[in-house]
Each structure stands twice: as structure tokens, then as C-alpha cells.
Amino acid sequence: HSHLLELLKRTTVHGESNSALIIGPRGSGKTTLLNHVLKDLREMSQVRENLLEVHLNGKKNPFLSGLLQTNDKVALKEITRQLQLENVVGDKVFGSFAENLAFLLEALRRGNRSSSCPILFVLDEFDLFVHHKNQTLLYNLFDISQSAQTPVTVIGLTCRQDILELLEKRVKSRFSHRQIYLMNSFDFKEYVKIFKKQLSLPDEFPNEAFAQKWNNNVQHLSEDKTVQDVLQRLFHRTKDLRSLHLLLVLAVSAVTVHHPLPTAADLQEASRQHSSDSRANIVHGLSVLEICLIIAMKHLNEVYDGEPFNFQMVYNEFQKFIQRKAHSMYNFEKPVVMKAFEHLLQLELVQPLERPSARAQREFLLMKLLLDSSQIMEALQVYPNCPTDVKQWAASSLSWL
Amino acid sequence: MNTRQQSKLIYSWYGKPLSSDRKLRTSQYKGILITSESTKTETCIQLGDFILVEGMNADQPYVAQLMDLYEDGAQHKRAVVQWFCRLEEIPQNKRKLLKREISAQEVFFDQILGYDTDIAAETIIKSIMVLPLHLGEELPIVTLNKEQTFYVKQSWDGKCFKVLSPDTFSKLKEANKKKGVITNSSKAFIPSDTLTPVKKETESVLWSATKPKNADMEIESKHSASKSSLAKDRHSQRVANNDIKTPTARKKLELNSPTRSKGRLLGCEVLGLLDDDCDAIAPLPSATKRKVKFTSDVLGSPPKIPCSNDKPKSTSETVEQHQSFSDTMQLSPYTKIKDFSEKYKNLHEKGDILSPVGYKKPSSQSLVMTPRSRRTCAQKTSALIAEQISLLKSHGKLAAEEDVLSGSDSSYSSSSEEEEDDEVPCTPEKKAKSSRIFSTPKSSRKSAVHTPAKTLKKTPLQGTPRTPRNATPEIPRRFQAAQEPANVLEEARLRLHVSAVPESLPCREEEFQDIYNFVESKLIDGTGGCMYISGVPGTGKTATVHEVIRSLQQAAENDELPPFQFVEINGMKLTDPHQAYVQILEFLTGQKVTATHAAVLLAKLFSTPGPKRKTTVLMVDELDLLWTRKQNVMYNLFDWPTQKHSKLIILAIANTMDLPERIMMNRVASRLGLTRMSFQPYTYKQLQQIISSRLKGVKAFEEDAVQLVSRKVAALSGDARRCLDICRRATEICEFARQKRAPEIVRMAHVTEAIDEMFSSPYVNAIRNASLHEQIFLKAILAEFHRAGVEEATVQQIYHHHVALCRMEGLQSPTVSEIMAICSRLGACRLLLVEASSKYLHMRVRLNLGQDDVMYALREE
């Protein structure tokens, strides 16, 4: 933080050009950090009494997001807009890409270190800019930052660790290699602290008594064993703070007038929701026939060690089961089974290996099951009114027994 | 000029050969006949005539005097000329030697030896008039044929300006006289007769007088009314000007034309008076009333009386005014910023009567304008200007200040040119209209009505050429001056910034000398050539070339070398390889055209012998990006220098040494030639030298620290930029640490820290900070790879391992959805390479770093 602050300060005060990259996994607070620094910078200028303040008024922050600026042309237009240069352009229809680039470069070239306003370029999702043709934009931005022109600071935000390898060699040479890595390096104790801080009400909350009560409750919660378990599990799974937020939102949304304080049970419920397996949930909603088909596929997978199968094989397997074991199952017609199979296909529990073509018969299209056997077994456990023989069949390691 | 380009011209000799030289098989002639096919007109140009010769820029033909005409052995028509050079052709830095302002009509007797005086006769455009004047003399004002009349006062020999010797002066005079007699008038170009200014005036007066008459005939009914109003208007104007001193002032005005200097002075005076007057009576309607009254007083006759008499008279008066104004006009742009206010007054005065041409003197290409069209033009521009200015009004003051200070001469002229371009096409239309509504005087009055409003707005106009068309973009100024470095470390950092330009480039002396010699020799020979420079990034290729150019320019300034033009293009800064043409052409001539057209123009430019063209040094940075499938851009670039008259030197820069062999077709590579140079990466000693030379006089670094940095960088890449960046970072670290204690200079520790920061691999750190399950997932991947012996696995397989590992650790195993989430997170950080997620469990996964690295990162805990 202090590094970045220092860097930006120097740009504004000394008119020094710089470039830096902020790298960190998703949800590690890259943008938050940058915003924080900018806020600090603005505050500082006020402290120093209009020495810097004026700068900042004149200072523009083009925030460019790689997701919005899909190519350099759009990005250039956006920069021009944010620099408010169009007033110079006037009513002239903004010309071609080339003109545009020349125009902007000309604009930036005019300035020099001591007289023109420093500009901060923030490139969000920096990795997407890398994929632009020839990396023209990046080259030019870095080149300006390396030459005695208008002072600029280029800051890129990305989550890709290998970003430097993506830069072309001459672009890379112009980049200052200032990288700030952001990692979620806290341990579990700090995680719980964050949890408490996130959940407790601020001091400015109007109803003081309630805030007190709520905060006490949060304190209790954080010491509760089950809550700690929930948090631990989440923490083990991911250190991303956004998922913690998600969990807390789920838990807090259970709060009503009659149920004013969130409890450990709420959190547990939220955690269960949060971490449930979506595919297994789909399986719960299937009919017995469809479940039978899935079991047949599972057996096929086991026998052939994950090789793809087609409908005919599944149908044969199912027939075998019906003939040998089934007492409760009705022997369905083939078209009915086919229909059930297609339903599974639509639910994307089964996926064809290749596109269905006109030539291949549907029965013989090669398929893959998109479920793991453990998922199937889990789903069967909770499946209501499942016939016992089906369960047995699923559990048996060899299908023909 | 356009007609010339469009229609074919036939050049034939006039008369019989005067004398012929058997040996050389040349024969001389006394004149040449130019026949235009389309207009069927003939122009005869004789020896001693002044001519315009086709130049690089179609808008700026060269001025010359025809000295000799002959046909050479190969039946080519040749001409020997004495050049005159325009102000634009004199280098910027020499212009100040003149110590006076030059109008666009003024040319200089050229005595530079370097130029080729032998040209092809086909390049002659037409004849013009060049009048010799004494140095003190003012330029006579000519309302007609502005474009075709030039004045010469001084000579220019490449170093300094001299007064014309009496000899040349008389010669020129003579030539003029002769010409006045012989000139064969052609319709396409109005002949530049040797009319005295007075004569011309009368002509114009007559002309303008007849026009209204015609109009009168057309609209009989309005006859009397319009006439009287016409008279009134004219008088009102004139009278407004002469309000106080009418009789005498008018007399003086009439005196104007013969005694120039006096007239000018007087013009100023009058203007001053006028201004007072105008200020006093700002609301014009009332003013007119007053003036009307005045008119009758002055003329001493009822206003309705002899209209026919009155009209010509008043017109002549207006014309006179015209003159006086244009006189002051020619002055006013030149007056210094000091009398800014005065100038602005003048301007506003003239705004209603004078055309923009008057004050946009720099490039009065303004066609042959009649007073009337000028007036309409003035009206138009004033409207235009008012529009623009109202936009800029808020910024007015600041902008005016800035721009006056910067005194952007060139941009001024270019903008005015543009404006003219704008207007000229409109003129005919406007003209037609105005004649229909019978408004020669009216138009001027109309604009007069605008005046009060305009006066204020005009202020920024003085120096602000801000037409929206070619406005120069600018980043807003900062309000506070940038802080100067406060201590040693900051000073060091400033110097270490890559952008800081060192006085000399250490360790590149040899390369510098090579390139310098190459370019120098080509410059002296006046030939063309290519040089290919290669080297990895950050080895100072571009910097060295810039340095070479700088010293060459210095040499050229000191007249050790012929002058040359330097053009730079950068492949990375072009959106499309073909844009290179556009940029080069814009650099050379300032024209803006499309890529294909630019290519044609450039090819023409470089392949035809331009007599006065300077050598062009073209630097092409990032050459490899100019690659196209057909390679026509590269082909053209390298083909031009090989042509005889190109005078083009190309310095191509790229990273790869074998670029010509690798990507170029044979025909391109062969044209590139064998002049190659490769910049080796810097060795550590050189890097050390670079740093210490930059830090000369600043004690900020320990010797060892510098050595460490340079060794480290030299071992990796030899990139000087990287080296400087590390040093800069080290100073920051040092400064940061100093807040606690006080080590004054950068030590080893700081440098090591900076190096570690820049070169550390992020992966290990990222893995160590990953969550537990993410780490287990990586472990599972390793286990699966180990089991299968293939460095690729599906999520399903890894999942099984993951579950097993979790069981071993006594952890609750995650669900498949969670595994997928983990997998995609790691994929986003590019620790893993993953397929598109639609394949779900069968998605294939690969590690993006070595297994050993992962193992190392995971084991440490």
C-alpha cells in the first residue's frame, strides 16, 4: 500500500512517469487497494493545502476495463473521452483509428515533465489488453512513461501470475517491472476477525441498544464451535473474501423481525446451501427410470473404465437388470427409455462426444456421463422412495450379479 | 493550378533556335510556348521572365527567373533558372536573422550554390511577376493578382540575407519591363501586367461600380431606394472612419498610394481615431443615423442627387479605405505582443471591411479575389470566427496569453490556410447570391453591424488559430509547478529515469560513429541508401540514432553539411503498415491524404528529380511491424532510396538480427542492402559505466551496488532500461528505509531487495498463500501425474485423489462443485492451464509450472 501511495505521489508531485502492475488472485482486493490509495492521495492534498489539491482536480483517471474495451480502438476513444479532449476535436467526426492514435500521441507528446498535468491510466483486467493486436496500446503507454513527455503512470490490475510472459519483448522492456503482488496471506485467526468485523454493526448505527445486542451476538457467534467449524471449512476451501461475504449474506438474510439475531444454525444452513453440489441436486429430481439409466451408465463406466458409451449399451444394461433382478420395476418400452435418456441429455448429465449429425443414428451416438460415481451414490442415499432393488443394483460392484 | 494538373499541357518552343552547340547537340531558344489542351490557351514564356516551378508541395510552387532554355541531346527540353526562395523555404532558425517581418509575397534572391538550376522545362507552371524593391520600401498593395506578384528585396545565400546589389536590382527591373511589353495574355491565368497600383485601383473601382449598375437594371423598382441606401451606406462607413477629421484625413487617404510610408502611418492614425469613434458609438443603428447626416454635410449636397456621380466616387473612396486598411493590416500581424491591444483594435476595425486575406497574410494563396468576393469572404469568416470564438470564449484570455507567448507561427499559417480552403469553394455561390440581392455595400454593412459584438470575441483570435479542424490537442496544464528534487536520492532517481536524456551515450561510441559516417557520406553525396540496425530491446538503438541525427542537424546548422529533413516513423505507433505512407507524407509536406494516395504521391516525390528538394533521413523504428503479406510497404520503402533522384536515407531498426532473411522476400531483402549493424547487449562493465555516467556528480550509490546491478542485468538480458529501473527502485527502497534510520546512499542490501522484487518468481509465493484445499488439489494433481505418467489429467481423476488425500488428512472432502470452483480459481491465476469448463468432469488440467516447483512450494510448510 505504502509503495503504491509513494509511487502515485511522486507522479503527481514530481511529474515522474511510472508503470506498475498489481497482481493477485481474484478477490484479493486489487481494485480496493487502488481506490484506497487514490482516496488517501486526495486527502493528503487537502492536508497540504492546495499544493496538491489543484493537481488532483485537474487530474483524470481513465479507468479502463479490459472487459469493456475489447480492442485498442475502443480504448483509445475512451481515453480521449476521459481526458476530455473531444472539446478540442469539436464537431469533427472522430476519424479513423490511425488518426485517433496519432491525435492522442500528439496530445501526450506535447506535454513535458514540469508543465502538464500528470495522468494516471488504470488498466483493469490488464491481461485482456495484452491480447490486442500488436499490443499497440500498451507499447504506446509504456513508451510515453519512458520518455520525456507528459507524465503518466500506468497501473495494470490482473490476476494472472504469468502476465509478464505474455508481454511482447519490446513492450516488456519498456515496462518498469514494478510488480505488486497481493496475496491472501492471512491465517484462520485473522479470518475470524474479518468475519467479526464484517458482521458487526458500525458505531453510527442509529439504534444503539440494538447495535450493542447485535455486536454481542456476533462476538458469541465467533466463539461458537459450530460457527468456527463452518468458517474453518470455508477458509480451507478458499481464502477469497467474496465467498465469505456470500455466506454471510445468506445467513443474515434469514434475519426477520421475529428472529432478530443470526444464530449458528443459520450460518450452518447457509454454509450447506453455499457448498451444496449442484449436479447432485439435479439427480434428486429425476424419475426412477432415469436413475436406473444413470446407474446403468455408472456400471458401464466401471466396466469399460471411463470409455464412452451409447444408448444401445445403456439400454442393454438396463434390460439385463430388469430381467434378472427387478421385481418392482416395470419393463418399459424402448422408445420410453429413449425419451428418458434424452431428458438426461438435456439436463447435461450426459454429454455427447461429438455433435449429433444426420447420418449417425441417435441410439449409437457416443456419450459420456458427467457425474462421478460418488455423486450418484450420495444422491441415491437421499432419494425419496427409492426401490430397494435399484439401490442394491447401484451398490453392487458388478452389474450382472 | 488544378486546371494544370487536370488538363494536359503541351510545351513547345517559341521561335527558332537562337544558337546551337554542335558538340553537345543542344540548341537554345528564346521562349517556350505552353499550350493547354482543355482551355485552348497559349502562354508564352520568354527568357528573363519570372516563372513558377512545380515543387514538392502543390500549394507552394517555387519562384524562379528563367535564364536559359535549351534542348539537350536527348530532345529533352531543359531550362536554366535563377531561384528565388520563399520564406517557407528558409529554415526556421535563420528566419530570425531577418529582423523584420516578411509578407507571403516577398521572396529572396537565391544565391545558394547547392541547388540544381537546371530543370526540366515541363515543370514550369506559368509566368508571374517579381518586382524588385529597395529594402526600406513598403510592398505596394495590389488588389488583383496577389498570387502572381512577388517582391524581392534581399538575397539569401544560405547563411545570411543581403541587400540586392544594384546590378541584380537593375537586371530584375529590366526583366520586368521587358515582360510588361511582351506578355502574351492567356485567359486561364490573368496576366500579371505591369500595371501601376493606381491603375489597378481604377480598374477595380470601375468594376465594382459597374456591377451595381447592372443590378440596378435588373431591379428597376428598387433603383432609387437602393441607390440612395448604397450611397448612404458607403458614406456612413467612410464617414464613420473619418468622423472627426474628415476633409484632411480623406485627402491624406488619397495620397496614400503614392507615398507609401506616409500612408501607412496615417492609416494607423486614422484607425486609432476610428477606434475611438467606434467605441463612442457602439450601438450601430444610431450611429448610422448620425453618419447619414454627416454624409450630407460632408458632400454638401442632398443625398438623393446625382447618384451616378456619387457612386463611383464613393466606391473609389471605399477602395482607398480598403487600401489603407490592408496597409495597416500588413503591419498589424507583425506588431509585437506589446501592442496587443492596439492590434486588436485595428483588427476589429478592419473586420467589417477587409477580407481575411489581409490579416492572414502568411500564405496569401488566396486566389485572385475581387473586392467583393473578399468582402463576402470576410463576412463568412467573421461569422465562422465568431462561432468558433464563442466556443473558446471562456478560455479566451488564458489561451490568448499562452498562444501569443508560444508564438506558434507555423500553426497559425496552416490554420489560416485551412480556413481559406474552406471559404474559397463557397465564394462563387456567395457571390452569385450577393449580386442577386444587390448587396456589395450591404454586405460590408452587415458585417459592420456585427462589429460591436465581435470586438470582444475577437481578442483570442490574435494568436489562436483554433479552428476545430486542425486544433492541436493538448493535455491541460498543471496548476502547480512540479517539485524539484529535494535530496540526493531524488536527484539520482530523476537522472536514472529512462526518459532523462544523457548528454552523451557512453559505450555506443563505435556504433554512433558508424551510423554518423554512413549518413554523413550519403548526405554529402546527395544520394540515397539504407541501413539496417538490429539489437535486443534496451540496447540504445533508437537513442543512438536520435543522437546521430541531433549532431548531424547541428552540423547542418553550422553549414558543415547540406541541410536535410528528418522523418521518424514507428511501426508500433501505426495502426496499419500502410499508415506509414500517410505519416511520412504528412511529415514532408503536411498534406493529409489516404494511404493509397499517399503512396502514389511519395513514389512520385522520390522518383522525380526535385531540384530544390533536401535530402530526407527516414528512421523506421520497429521495422518488423511493417510486414504485410505482400510486403509492399517494405518494398517501397527500400526501393525509393535506390532510385536516382530520391535523396532518401533510411535507417531501419528492428530487434532481430536476421529479419531480412527471415521474413522478407528476396526482392525486399536485396533492396535493403548489406549495410547492417547489430547492437550487442551491454556487458556489465558498460552498464556500470552507463549508470555512473548518469550519476555523475551525485553520490547516491555504493560502487559495489552498481556493480551488482549491472552484473545481474548483464547476465540476464543486457537491457539498459531494466538496469535503470532497478536502480531507481533501489533508491526508493533506500529512501523508505531511511525514514527509520539514515543511510545516505544506496547500499548492497537495497539493491538486492530491488532485484529480488523484480526477478522473483511469483508462482511459489502464490502457491504458498493458496488455501488448504487448493494446495491439496495441487498435490492430487501431482499424484495423478505420477500415477498416469502423463502430464495431463481430467478433473475426475484428480478428484478421486483429492478425496483420498482429504481422508488421509482427516478433512471433510469437498463436493464436486467446490472442486470445480477451486480448479477454475487456480486456472484464473494461471497456475493451471484448464480447458473450457463446459466439459465439467472431463475437463483436462495441466500444470503451468514445473512439478518440482510445486513440490518445493508445498513441502516447505
PDB file of C-alpha atoms in Angstrom, chain B residues 16 184 339 343 353 421 501 503 603 629 762 806 847:
ATOM      1  CA  LYS B  16      13.639  29.367 -83.782  1.00  0.00           C
ATOM      2  CA  ASN B 184       1.027  37.151 -74.012  1.00  0.00           C
ATOM      3  CA  ASP B 339       0.793  46.481 -28.680  1.00  0.00           C
ATOM      4  CA  LYS B 343      -3.576  45.461 -32.876  1.00  0.00           C
ATOM      5  CA  ILE B 353     -14.385  45.784 -44.486  1.00  0.00           C
ATOM      6  CA  ASP B 421      -9.650  26.377 -48.233  1.00  0.00           C
ATOM      7  CA  VAL B 501      18.301  12.220 -21.933  1.00  0.00           C
ATOM      8  CA  GLU B 503      24.392  14.363 -22.878  1.00  0.00           C
ATOM      9  CA  ALA B 603       6.567   7.473 -55.089  1.00  0.00           C
ATOM     10  CA  ARG B 629       1.674 -10.364 -46.684  1.00  0.00           C
ATOM     11  CA  PRO B 762       5.505 -15.164  -8.354  1.00  0.00           C
ATOM     12  CA  CYS B 806      -8.591 -35.415   2.354  1.00  0.00           C
ATOM     13  CA  LEU B 847       0.294 -27.517 -14.647  1.00  0.00           C
TER      14      LEU B 847
END
